[in-house]
GROMACS .gro file of C-alpha atoms in nm:
model
  437
    1MET     CA    1  11.974  -7.893   4.357
    2SER     CA    2  11.887  -8.212   4.166
    3TYR     CA    3  11.938  -8.242   3.795
    4LYS     CA    4  11.957  -8.494   3.509
    5ILE     CA    5  12.240  -8.497   3.253
    6LEU     CA    6  12.092  -8.478   2.903
    7GLU     CA    7  12.419  -8.453   2.710
    8ASP     CA    8  12.792  -8.447   2.778
    9LYS     CA    9  12.968  -8.354   2.454
   10VAL     CA   10  13.340  -8.282   2.413
   11GLU     CA   11  13.468  -8.113   2.096
   12ASN     CA   12  13.717  -7.842   1.999
   13LYS     CA   13  13.874  -7.834   2.349
   14THR     CA   14  13.529  -7.762   2.498
   15ARG     CA   15  13.294  -7.970   2.714
   16ASN     CA   16  12.927  -7.884   2.660
   17LEU     CA   17  12.728  -8.016   2.951
   18THR     CA   18  12.349  -7.999   2.907
   19LEU     CA   19  12.131  -8.080   3.204
   20GLU     CA   20  11.770  -8.054   3.309
   21ILE     CA   21  11.680  -7.926   3.655
   22GLU     CA   22  11.457  -8.165   3.849
   23LYS     CA   23  11.106  -8.048   3.757
   24GLU     CA   24  10.952  -8.038   4.107
   25GLU     CA   25  11.245  -7.832   4.235
   26TRP     CA   26  11.222  -7.592   3.941
   27LYS     CA   27  10.847  -7.548   3.998
   28LYS     CA   28  10.910  -7.477   4.366
   29GLU     CA   29  11.172  -7.213   4.292
   30TYR     CA   30  10.957  -7.062   4.015
   31LYS     CA   31  10.664  -7.018   4.260
   32SER     CA   32  10.901  -6.877   4.521
   33SER     CA   33  11.024  -6.614   4.274
   34LEU     CA   34  10.673  -6.527   4.174
   35LYS     CA   35  10.557  -6.478   4.534
   36LYS     CA   36  10.860  -6.266   4.613
   37ILE     CA   37  10.793  -6.043   4.313
   38SER     CA   38  10.423  -6.014   4.407
   39LYS     CA   39  10.508  -5.845   4.737
   40ASP     CA   40  10.657  -5.549   4.549
   41VAL     CA   41  10.400  -5.518   4.272
   42LYS     CA   42  10.154  -5.228   4.311
   43LEU     CA   43   9.849  -5.213   4.085
   44PRO     CA   44   9.539  -4.990   4.114
   45GLY     CA   45   9.247  -5.170   4.278
   46PHE     CA   46   9.465  -5.423   4.464
   47ARG     CA   47   9.611  -5.411   4.811
   48PRO     CA   48   9.994  -5.457   4.834
   49GLY     CA   49  10.079  -5.829   4.821
   50LYS     CA   50   9.728  -5.924   4.709
   51VAL     CA   51   9.767  -5.896   4.334
   52PRO     CA   52   9.667  -6.228   4.169
   53LEU     CA   53   9.962  -6.423   4.030
   54ASP     CA   54   9.813  -6.446   3.682
   55VAL     CA   55   9.783  -6.066   3.675
   56ILE     CA   56  10.144  -6.029   3.789
   57LYS     CA   57  10.265  -6.256   3.509
   58LYS     CA   58  10.092  -6.041   3.250
   59GLN     CA   59  10.207  -5.720   3.415
   60ILE     CA   60  10.580  -5.789   3.451
   61GLY     CA   61  10.628  -6.062   3.190
   62GLU     CA   62  10.742  -6.421   3.218
   63GLU     CA   63  11.108  -6.332   3.138
   64LYS     CA   64  11.145  -6.139   3.463
   65ILE     CA   65  11.014  -6.435   3.666
   66TYR     CA   66  11.239  -6.681   3.479
   67SER     CA   67  11.540  -6.453   3.535
   68ASP     CA   68  11.476  -6.431   3.909
   69THR     CA   69  11.425  -6.805   3.932
   70ILE     CA   70  11.752  -6.867   3.749
   71ASN     CA   71  11.930  -6.641   3.998
   72LEU     CA   72  11.783  -6.845   4.282
   73VAL     CA   73  11.891  -7.185   4.150
   74TYR     CA   74  12.219  -7.099   3.978
   75GLN     CA   75  12.462  -7.091   4.274
   76ASN     CA   76  12.333  -7.415   4.421
   77LEU     CA   77  12.335  -7.579   4.081
   78TYR     CA   78  12.685  -7.448   4.005
   79THR     CA   79  12.820  -7.589   4.333
   80ASN     CA   80  12.676  -7.935   4.260
   81ILE     CA   81  12.789  -7.943   3.899
   82THR     CA   82  13.143  -7.834   3.994
   83LYS     CA   83  13.180  -8.147   4.211
   84TYR     CA   84  13.052  -8.360   3.923
   85ILE     CA   85  13.273  -8.196   3.662
   86GLY     CA   86  13.588  -8.253   3.871
   87GLU     CA   87  13.544  -8.632   3.840
   88LEU     CA   88  13.516  -8.639   3.460
   89GLU     CA   89  13.777  -8.727   3.199
   90PRO     CA   90  13.920  -8.551   3.013
   91LYS     CA   91  13.981  -8.294   3.284
   92THR     CA   92  13.818  -7.953   3.254
   93LEU     CA   93  13.888  -7.620   3.417
   94ASP     CA   94  13.704  -7.559   3.742
   95GLU     CA   95  13.485  -7.277   3.611
   96PRO     CA   96  13.264  -7.257   3.300
   97PHE     CA   97  13.355  -6.988   3.050
   98ASN     CA   98  12.988  -6.966   2.953
   99PHE     CA   99  12.644  -7.092   3.055
  100PHE     CA  100  12.292  -7.033   2.936
  101PHE     CA  101  11.938  -7.154   3.007
  102LYS     CA  102  11.707  -7.280   2.735
  103ASN     CA  103  11.362  -7.435   2.707
  104VAL     CA  104  11.257  -7.242   3.017
  105ASN     CA  105  10.893  -7.246   3.128
  106GLU     CA  106  10.693  -7.285   3.448
  107GLU     CA  107  10.733  -7.661   3.444
  108SER     CA  108  11.101  -7.713   3.357
  109ALA     CA  109  11.434  -7.558   3.259
  110THR     CA  110  11.743  -7.681   3.078
  111VAL     CA  111  12.088  -7.531   3.131
  112VAL     CA  112  12.407  -7.565   2.926
  113PHE     CA  113  12.750  -7.523   3.092
  114GLN     CA  114  13.051  -7.475   2.864
  115TYR     CA  115  13.394  -7.559   3.001
  116ASN     CA  116  13.747  -7.537   2.856
  117LEU     CA  117  13.932  -7.866   2.867
  118PHE     CA  118  14.242  -7.864   3.083
  119PRO     CA  119  14.545  -7.804   2.857
  120ILE     CA  120  14.794  -8.086   2.805
  121LEU     CA  121  15.155  -8.008   2.894
  122THR     CA  122  15.464  -8.197   2.781
  123ILE     CA  123  15.787  -8.117   2.968
  124LYS     CA  124  16.128  -8.238   2.862
  125ASP     CA  125  16.335  -8.400   3.138
  126TYR     CA  126  16.339  -8.120   3.396
  127LYS     CA  127  16.606  -8.306   3.593
  128LYS     CA  128  16.855  -8.233   3.315
  129PHE     CA  129  16.784  -7.874   3.216
  130ASN     CA  130  17.082  -7.669   3.099
  131ILE     CA  131  17.138  -7.506   3.437
  132GLN     CA  132  17.466  -7.448   3.618
  133LYS     CA  133  17.542  -7.664   3.920
  134PHE     CA  134  17.520  -7.477   4.249
  135SER     CA  135  17.727  -7.516   4.564
  136ASN     CA  136  17.646  -7.417   4.921
  137THR     CA  137  17.980  -7.536   5.057
  138VAL     CA  138  18.151  -7.275   5.277
  139SER     CA  139  18.531  -7.277   5.253
  140ASN     CA  140  18.776  -7.174   5.523
  141VAL     CA  141  18.895  -6.901   5.285
  142GLU     CA  142  18.548  -6.748   5.281
  143ILE     CA  143  18.520  -6.766   5.661
  144GLU     CA  144  18.858  -6.600   5.708
  145SER     CA  145  18.772  -6.329   5.458
  146GLU     CA  146  18.443  -6.245   5.632
  147PHE     CA  147  18.610  -6.265   5.974
  148ASN     CA  148  18.872  -6.011   5.866
  149ASN     CA  149  18.596  -5.782   5.737
  150TYR     CA  150  18.428  -5.793   6.081
  151ILE     CA  151  18.740  -5.700   6.275
  152LYS     CA  152  18.880  -5.469   6.009
  153LYS     CA  153  18.781  -5.147   6.183
  154ASP     CA  154  18.949  -5.261   6.505
  155ILE     CA  155  19.281  -5.343   6.337
  156MET     CA  156  19.573  -5.109   6.390
  157LEU     CA  157  19.779  -5.042   6.078
  158ILE     CA  158  20.152  -4.976   6.116
  159PRO     CA  159  20.286  -4.813   5.795
  160ASN     CA  160  20.599  -4.961   5.642
  161GLU     CA  161  20.820  -4.662   5.550
  162ASP     CA  162  21.080  -4.872   5.369
  163ASP     CA  163  21.050  -4.788   4.997
  164ASN     CA  164  21.217  -5.116   4.906
  165ALA     CA  165  20.981  -5.328   5.116
  166LYS     CA  166  20.783  -5.590   4.925
  167VAL     CA  167  20.428  -5.693   4.996
  168LYS     CA  168  20.394  -6.013   5.202
  169GLU     CA  169  20.086  -6.221   5.281
  170GLY     CA  170  19.900  -6.097   5.585
  171GLU     CA  171  19.986  -5.729   5.525
  172ASN     CA  172  19.746  -5.447   5.444
  173VAL     CA  173  19.797  -5.269   5.114
  174ASN     CA  174  19.640  -4.954   4.979
  175ILE     CA  175  19.588  -4.972   4.604
  176ASN     CA  176  19.431  -4.811   4.300
  177PHE     CA  177  19.289  -5.053   4.044
  178LYS     CA  178  19.098  -5.053   3.718
  179GLY     CA  179  18.950  -5.366   3.561
  180THR     CA  180  18.878  -5.410   3.190
  181ILE     CA  181  18.735  -5.679   2.969
  182ASN     CA  182  18.859  -5.644   2.609
  183ASN     CA  183  18.987  -5.297   2.704
  184VAL     CA  184  18.643  -5.187   2.827
  185ALA     CA  185  18.598  -5.097   3.195
  186PHE     CA  186  18.319  -5.284   3.374
  187LYS     CA  187  18.092  -5.176   3.657
  188GLY     CA  188  18.240  -5.222   4.004
  189GLY     CA  189  18.589  -5.290   3.865
  190THR     CA  190  18.752  -4.955   3.949
  191ALA     CA  191  18.858  -4.800   4.283
  192GLU     CA  192  19.118  -4.570   4.434
  193ASN     CA  193  19.285  -4.579   4.777
  194TYR     CA  194  19.135  -4.921   4.846
  195ASP     CA  195  19.257  -5.105   5.160
  196LEU     CA  196  19.304  -5.478   5.114
  197ILE     CA  197  19.445  -5.744   5.346
  198ILE     CA  198  19.657  -5.981   5.138
  199GLY     CA  199  19.543  -6.332   5.211
  200SER     CA  200  19.191  -6.228   5.307
  201HIS     CA  201  19.068  -6.365   4.972
  202SER     CA  202  18.832  -6.072   4.939
  203PHE     CA  203  18.895  -6.063   4.564
  204ILE     CA  204  18.866  -6.326   4.295
  205PRO     CA  205  19.137  -6.597   4.286
  206GLY     CA  206  19.472  -6.476   4.155
  207PHE     CA  207  19.420  -6.106   4.234
  208GLU     CA  208  19.578  -6.083   4.579
  209GLU     CA  209  19.845  -6.342   4.496
  210GLN     CA  210  19.983  -6.122   4.215
  211ILE     CA  211  20.019  -5.822   4.446
  212ILE     CA  212  20.263  -6.014   4.666
  213GLY     CA  213  20.617  -5.890   4.592
  214MET     CA  214  20.515  -5.544   4.468
  215LYS     CA  215  20.684  -5.231   4.607
  216LYS     CA  216  20.531  -4.900   4.715
  217GLY     CA  217  20.466  -4.684   4.405
  218GLU     CA  218  20.489  -4.977   4.168
  219ALA     CA  219  20.228  -5.034   3.896
  220LYS     CA  220  20.155  -5.353   3.705
  221ILE     CA  221  19.890  -5.524   3.493
  222ILE     CA  222  19.757  -5.862   3.604
  223ASP     CA  223  19.538  -6.120   3.429
  224VAL     CA  224  19.269  -6.308   3.620
  225THR     CA  225  18.949  -6.498   3.540
  226PHE     CA  226  18.619  -6.463   3.722
  227PRO     CA  227  18.488  -6.795   3.860
  228SER     CA  228  18.225  -6.966   3.644
  229ASN     CA  229  17.980  -6.948   3.937
  230TYR     CA  230  18.046  -6.579   4.011
  231GLN     CA  231  17.738  -6.401   4.146
  232SER     CA  232  17.721  -6.163   3.849
  233SER     CA  233  17.631  -6.363   3.539
  234ASP     CA  234  17.772  -6.082   3.320
  235LEU     CA  235  18.120  -6.147   3.464
  236ALA     CA  236  18.108  -6.520   3.539
  237GLY     CA  237  18.388  -6.707   3.356
  238LYS     CA  238  18.521  -6.387   3.190
  239LYS     CA  239  18.892  -6.311   3.156
  240VAL     CA  240  18.983  -5.968   3.287
  241GLN     CA  241  19.285  -5.739   3.321
  242PHE     CA  242  19.350  -5.516   3.619
  243GLU     CA  243  19.582  -5.216   3.620
  244ILE     CA  244  19.712  -5.193   3.977
  245LYS     CA  245  19.915  -4.924   4.153
  246LEU     CA  246  20.044  -4.990   4.504
  247ASN     CA  247  20.015  -4.680   4.722
  248SER     CA  248  20.133  -4.812   5.061
  249ILE     CA  249  20.209  -5.117   5.272
  250ALA     CA  250  20.126  -5.162   5.639
  251SER     CA  251  20.161  -5.441   5.888
  252ILE     CA  252  19.856  -5.540   6.094
  253GLU     CA  253  19.809  -5.544   6.466
  254LYS     CA  254  19.489  -5.725   6.560
  255PRO     CA  255  19.289  -5.650   6.877
  256GLU     CA  256  19.285  -5.894   7.168
  257LEU     CA  257  19.032  -6.150   7.050
  258ASP     CA  258  18.891  -6.238   7.390
  259LYS     CA  259  18.543  -6.280   7.536
  260GLU     CA  260  18.513  -5.908   7.608
  261TYR     CA  261  18.594  -5.821   7.246
  262PHE     CA  262  18.336  -6.059   7.098
  263SER     CA  263  18.067  -5.947   7.343
  264LYS     CA  264  18.036  -5.616   7.156
  265PHE     CA  265  17.879  -5.798   6.859
  266LYS     CA  266  17.587  -5.903   7.083
  267LEU     CA  267  17.555  -6.246   6.919
  268PRO     CA  268  17.406  -6.545   7.106
  269ASN     CA  269  17.652  -6.817   7.211
  270VAL     CA  270  17.953  -6.629   7.073
  271GLU     CA  271  18.234  -6.592   7.328
  272ASN     CA  272  18.552  -6.658   7.131
  273GLU     CA  273  18.700  -6.671   6.781
  274LYS     CA  274  18.584  -7.029   6.722
  275ASP     CA  275  18.226  -6.941   6.810
  276PHE     CA  276  18.239  -6.633   6.594
  277LYS     CA  277  18.368  -6.819   6.289
  278LYS     CA  278  18.097  -7.081   6.338
  279TYR     CA  279  17.840  -6.799   6.332
  280ILE     CA  280  18.003  -6.657   6.017
  281LYS     CA  281  17.993  -6.998   5.848
  282GLU     CA  282  17.621  -7.030   5.918
  283GLN     CA  283  17.553  -6.682   5.780
  284ILE     CA  284  17.747  -6.750   5.461
  285PHE     CA  285  17.571  -7.086   5.422
  286ASP     CA  286  17.226  -6.920   5.458
  287TYR     CA  287  17.324  -6.642   5.215
  288LYS     CA  288  17.448  -6.894   4.958
  289ASN     CA  289  17.129  -7.097   4.985
  290TYR     CA  290  16.917  -6.781   4.941
  291HIS     CA  291  17.124  -6.650   4.651
  292ASN     CA  292  17.152  -6.992   4.484
  293LEU     CA  293  16.780  -7.056   4.512
  294ASN     CA  294  16.691  -6.719   4.359
  295GLU     CA  295  16.938  -6.770   4.074
  296PHE     CA  296  16.822  -7.129   4.024
  297GLU     CA  297  16.458  -7.020   4.013
  298LYS     CA  298  16.534  -6.762   3.744
  299GLN     CA  299  16.727  -7.011   3.531
  300PHE     CA  300  16.483  -7.298   3.583
  301VAL     CA  301  16.179  -7.090   3.489
  302GLN     CA  302  16.347  -6.980   3.165
  303GLN     CA  303  16.440  -7.340   3.085
  304LEU     CA  304  16.086  -7.451   3.167
  305VAL     CA  305  15.941  -7.200   2.922
  306GLU     CA  306  16.179  -7.322   2.649
  307ASN     CA  307  16.131  -7.692   2.720
  308CYS     CA  308  15.757  -7.711   2.785
  309ASP     CA  309  15.491  -7.756   2.518
  310ILE     CA  310  15.122  -7.681   2.574
  311ASP     CA  311  14.850  -7.789   2.331
  312TYR     CA  312  14.645  -7.470   2.369
  313TYR     CA  313  14.576  -7.172   2.600
  314PRO     CA  314  14.220  -7.170   2.734
  315ASP     CA  315  14.048  -6.834   2.696
  316LEU     CA  316  13.936  -6.845   3.058
  317LEU     CA  317  14.294  -6.879   3.184
  318ILE     CA  318  14.410  -6.597   2.958
  319PHE     CA  319  14.129  -6.379   3.088
  320ARG     CA  320  14.208  -6.455   3.452
  321GLU     CA  321  14.580  -6.396   3.411
  322ILE     CA  322  14.536  -6.065   3.228
  323LYS     CA  323  14.302  -5.948   3.507
  324ARG     CA  324  14.578  -6.041   3.755
  325ILE     CA  325  14.850  -5.863   3.555
  326GLU     CA  326  14.671  -5.535   3.495
  327PRO     CA  327  14.679  -5.409   3.856
  328GLU     CA  328  15.050  -5.490   3.866
  329LEU     CA  329  15.109  -5.255   3.574
  330GLN     CA  330  14.931  -4.976   3.762
  331ASN     CA  331  15.136  -5.050   4.075
  332ILE     CA  332  15.462  -5.026   3.878
  333ALA     CA  333  15.348  -4.694   3.728
  334ASN     CA  334  15.265  -4.567   4.079
  335GLU     CA  335  15.609  -4.671   4.207
  336LYS     CA  336  15.776  -4.486   3.921
  337LYS     CA  337  15.548  -4.188   3.988
  338ILE     CA  338  15.427  -4.171   3.629
  339SER     CA  339  15.089  -4.224   3.468
  340LEU     CA  340  14.985  -4.568   3.349
  341LYS     CA  341  14.992  -4.444   2.988
  342GLU     CA  342  15.349  -4.319   3.030
  343TYR     CA  343  15.456  -4.655   3.170
  344LEU     CA  344  15.276  -4.851   2.897
  345ASP     CA  345  15.441  -4.633   2.632
  346SER     CA  346  15.782  -4.699   2.789
  347ILE     CA  347  15.743  -5.078   2.752
  348GLY     CA  348  15.610  -5.057   2.397
  349TYR     CA  349  15.235  -5.084   2.461
  350THR     CA  350  15.164  -4.769   2.262
  351THR     CA  351  14.834  -4.883   2.108
  352ALA     CA  352  14.537  -5.090   2.222
  353GLU     CA  353  14.641  -5.366   1.982
  354LEU     CA  354  15.001  -5.380   2.116
  355TYR     CA  355  14.869  -5.369   2.473
  356LYS     CA  356  14.637  -5.665   2.412
  357GLU     CA  357  14.906  -5.858   2.224
  358GLY     CA  358  15.170  -5.794   2.489
  359LEU     CA  359  14.947  -5.890   2.781
  360THR     CA  360  14.829  -6.203   2.601
  361LEU     CA  361  15.187  -6.317   2.539
  362THR     CA  362  15.278  -6.248   2.901
  363ALA     CA  363  14.969  -6.434   3.020
  364GLN     CA  364  15.057  -6.732   2.800
  365ARG     CA  365  15.409  -6.744   2.939
  366ASN     CA  366  15.283  -6.723   3.298
  367ILE     CA  367  15.024  -6.996   3.235
  368LYS     CA  368  15.291  -7.226   3.095
  369ILE     CA  369  15.512  -7.162   3.400
  370PHE     CA  370  15.228  -7.213   3.650
  371LEU     CA  371  15.095  -7.532   3.492
  372GLY     CA  372  15.447  -7.665   3.437
  373LEU     CA  373  15.538  -7.615   3.804
  374GLN     CA  374  15.205  -7.763   3.908
  375LYS     CA  375  15.279  -8.076   3.703
  376ILE     CA  376  15.630  -8.103   3.850
  377GLY     CA  377  15.497  -8.044   4.202
  378ILE     CA  378  15.257  -8.335   4.162
  379GLU     CA  379  15.536  -8.563   4.034
  380LEU     CA  380  15.761  -8.465   4.326
  381ASP     CA  381  15.472  -8.509   4.573
  382ILE     CA  382  15.512  -8.154   4.703
  383ILE     CA  383  15.267  -8.036   4.967
  384VAL     CA  384  15.270  -7.740   5.203
  385THR     CA  385  15.200  -7.836   5.563
  386GLU     CA  386  15.027  -7.631   5.829
  387ASP     CA  387  15.354  -7.628   6.025
  388GLU     CA  388  15.532  -7.467   5.729
  389ILE     CA  389  15.266  -7.197   5.704
  390ASN     CA  390  15.296  -7.134   6.080
  391ASP     CA  391  15.673  -7.117   6.046
  392TYR     CA  392  15.623  -6.846   5.782
  393PHE     CA  393  15.406  -6.654   6.027
  394GLU     CA  394  15.665  -6.701   6.305
  395LYS     CA  395  15.933  -6.539   6.087
  396ALA     CA  396  15.697  -6.258   5.991
  397ALA     CA  397  15.617  -6.202   6.361
  398LYS     CA  398  15.988  -6.162   6.439
  399LEU     CA  399  16.035  -5.931   6.141
  400TYR     CA  400  15.748  -5.702   6.241
  401ASN     CA  401  15.809  -5.751   6.615
  402LEU     CA  402  15.446  -5.852   6.668
  403PRO     CA  403  15.282  -6.147   6.847
  404PHE     CA  404  15.234  -6.460   6.638
  405GLU     CA  405  14.854  -6.455   6.671
  406ASP     CA  406  14.838  -6.092   6.558
  407ILE     CA  407  15.042  -6.171   6.247
  408LYS     CA  408  14.826  -6.475   6.171
  409GLU     CA  409  14.512  -6.263   6.195
  410LYS     CA  410  14.667  -5.984   5.988
  411PHE     CA  411  14.756  -6.219   5.702
  412LYS     CA  412  14.452  -6.448   5.731
  413SER     CA  413  14.301  -6.331   5.402
  414ARG     CA  414  14.632  -6.393   5.223
  415ILE     CA  415  14.682  -6.754   5.332
  416PRO     CA  416  14.608  -6.898   4.979
  417GLU     CA  417  14.864  -6.654   4.833
  418ILE     CA  418  15.120  -6.745   5.101
  419GLU     CA  419  15.056  -7.116   5.053
  420LEU     CA  420  15.115  -7.080   4.676
  421PHE     CA  421  15.441  -6.891   4.740
  422LEU     CA  422  15.561  -7.164   4.980
  423TYR     CA  423  15.451  -7.437   4.736
  424LYS     CA  424  15.655  -7.289   4.450
  425ARG     CA  425  15.951  -7.225   4.679
  426LYS     CA  426  15.940  -7.585   4.799
  427ILE     CA  427  15.938  -7.710   4.439
  428PHE     CA  428  16.247  -7.504   4.354
  429THR     CA  429  16.426  -7.606   4.672
  430THR     CA  430  16.355  -7.976   4.610
  431LEU     CA  431  16.466  -7.954   4.247
  432MET     CA  432  16.789  -7.772   4.327
  433GLU     CA  433  16.887  -8.000   4.616
  434LYS     CA  434  16.806  -8.324   4.428
  435TYR     CA  435  16.939  -8.246   4.081
  436TYR     CA  436  17.143  -7.925   4.066
  437LEU     CA  437  17.379  -7.919   4.367
   0.00000   0.00000   0.00000
């Protein structure tokens, strides 16, 4: 569809683009609409499809013909103008928030497209956000601890009946313990009749070491500190006291760690203790990467929100994001098996005004995150390759135990969504590996 730009005016974060459709093309589409309408018009004294065009105009009105003509030309015109608009500065959003035709007649038509300007983001140095450093290093202590957990059920415990015997490293103890922070018990910090191999490093540093030398029936209070990078942020870096009572001591007799023993785990290329510990190291490494990336993403997004300024929130983006959020609210209500109203009440959206305000604030936050990550992705030159998408499908095929091609066909309609997920994940992975490890 050919057109001529009459005016390109930018003001108040809006681009008003006025154009005139090429007259011969408009006339052609106008006549096409009129002929199409004439086939359905039935008037006394005229055969179907033979009603004169002038009579039809008077019968149905010019507005109906103009409306049908506009419908014919709009999509083609919109496609052409979208290509044009993408090359202009300042940048605009890819879709008009409004359009209208004016000065419409049989000979010509003028159309005005109104676009929001693309918002301007300013991000503070994202390479130096206040985020903890992460480590994916796997220590020998961690490998030994996990190895002992694997073979624990095959260990034979030989009770030590000597009441004066003291705990030594490498022995199994049965204990009761209760952990408190400022005299308040914390979740997961209490247990009774708990079996622990001293030296397995299953607990935080300093815990097992202070049990060494205790006697059966003895009780003591120990002080330890959770590591600063502990997986629970509520406990990380906190000082804690444990009340410990030693119930029993037992020496350990391990099974014969030969090829036959390791075959029961049904792991590829694992025939001996060395192979098995290598497998354990890889599993811990993968887990740390997964856990670290999830924790990093959470912290980085919060820092991005706090350290990113946006000059304004386009109404079109707010509208789109709210439309995306609303089905999620219904899905959450369905999962909780309550009505949408009950769920909205539970999160404080008790009136229409609070609902609108809450969704608008959420939409603004999401827009800031999305545009901020998009800006960072461009700076880091992040792209998602076809191989990476296929790798995603390969993993899904293994998970669902289905052929690769079946999975690809099943998720074909969700490729843009998958690509966006991989794009964001790649941004976070790159950021963490380059600046926060």
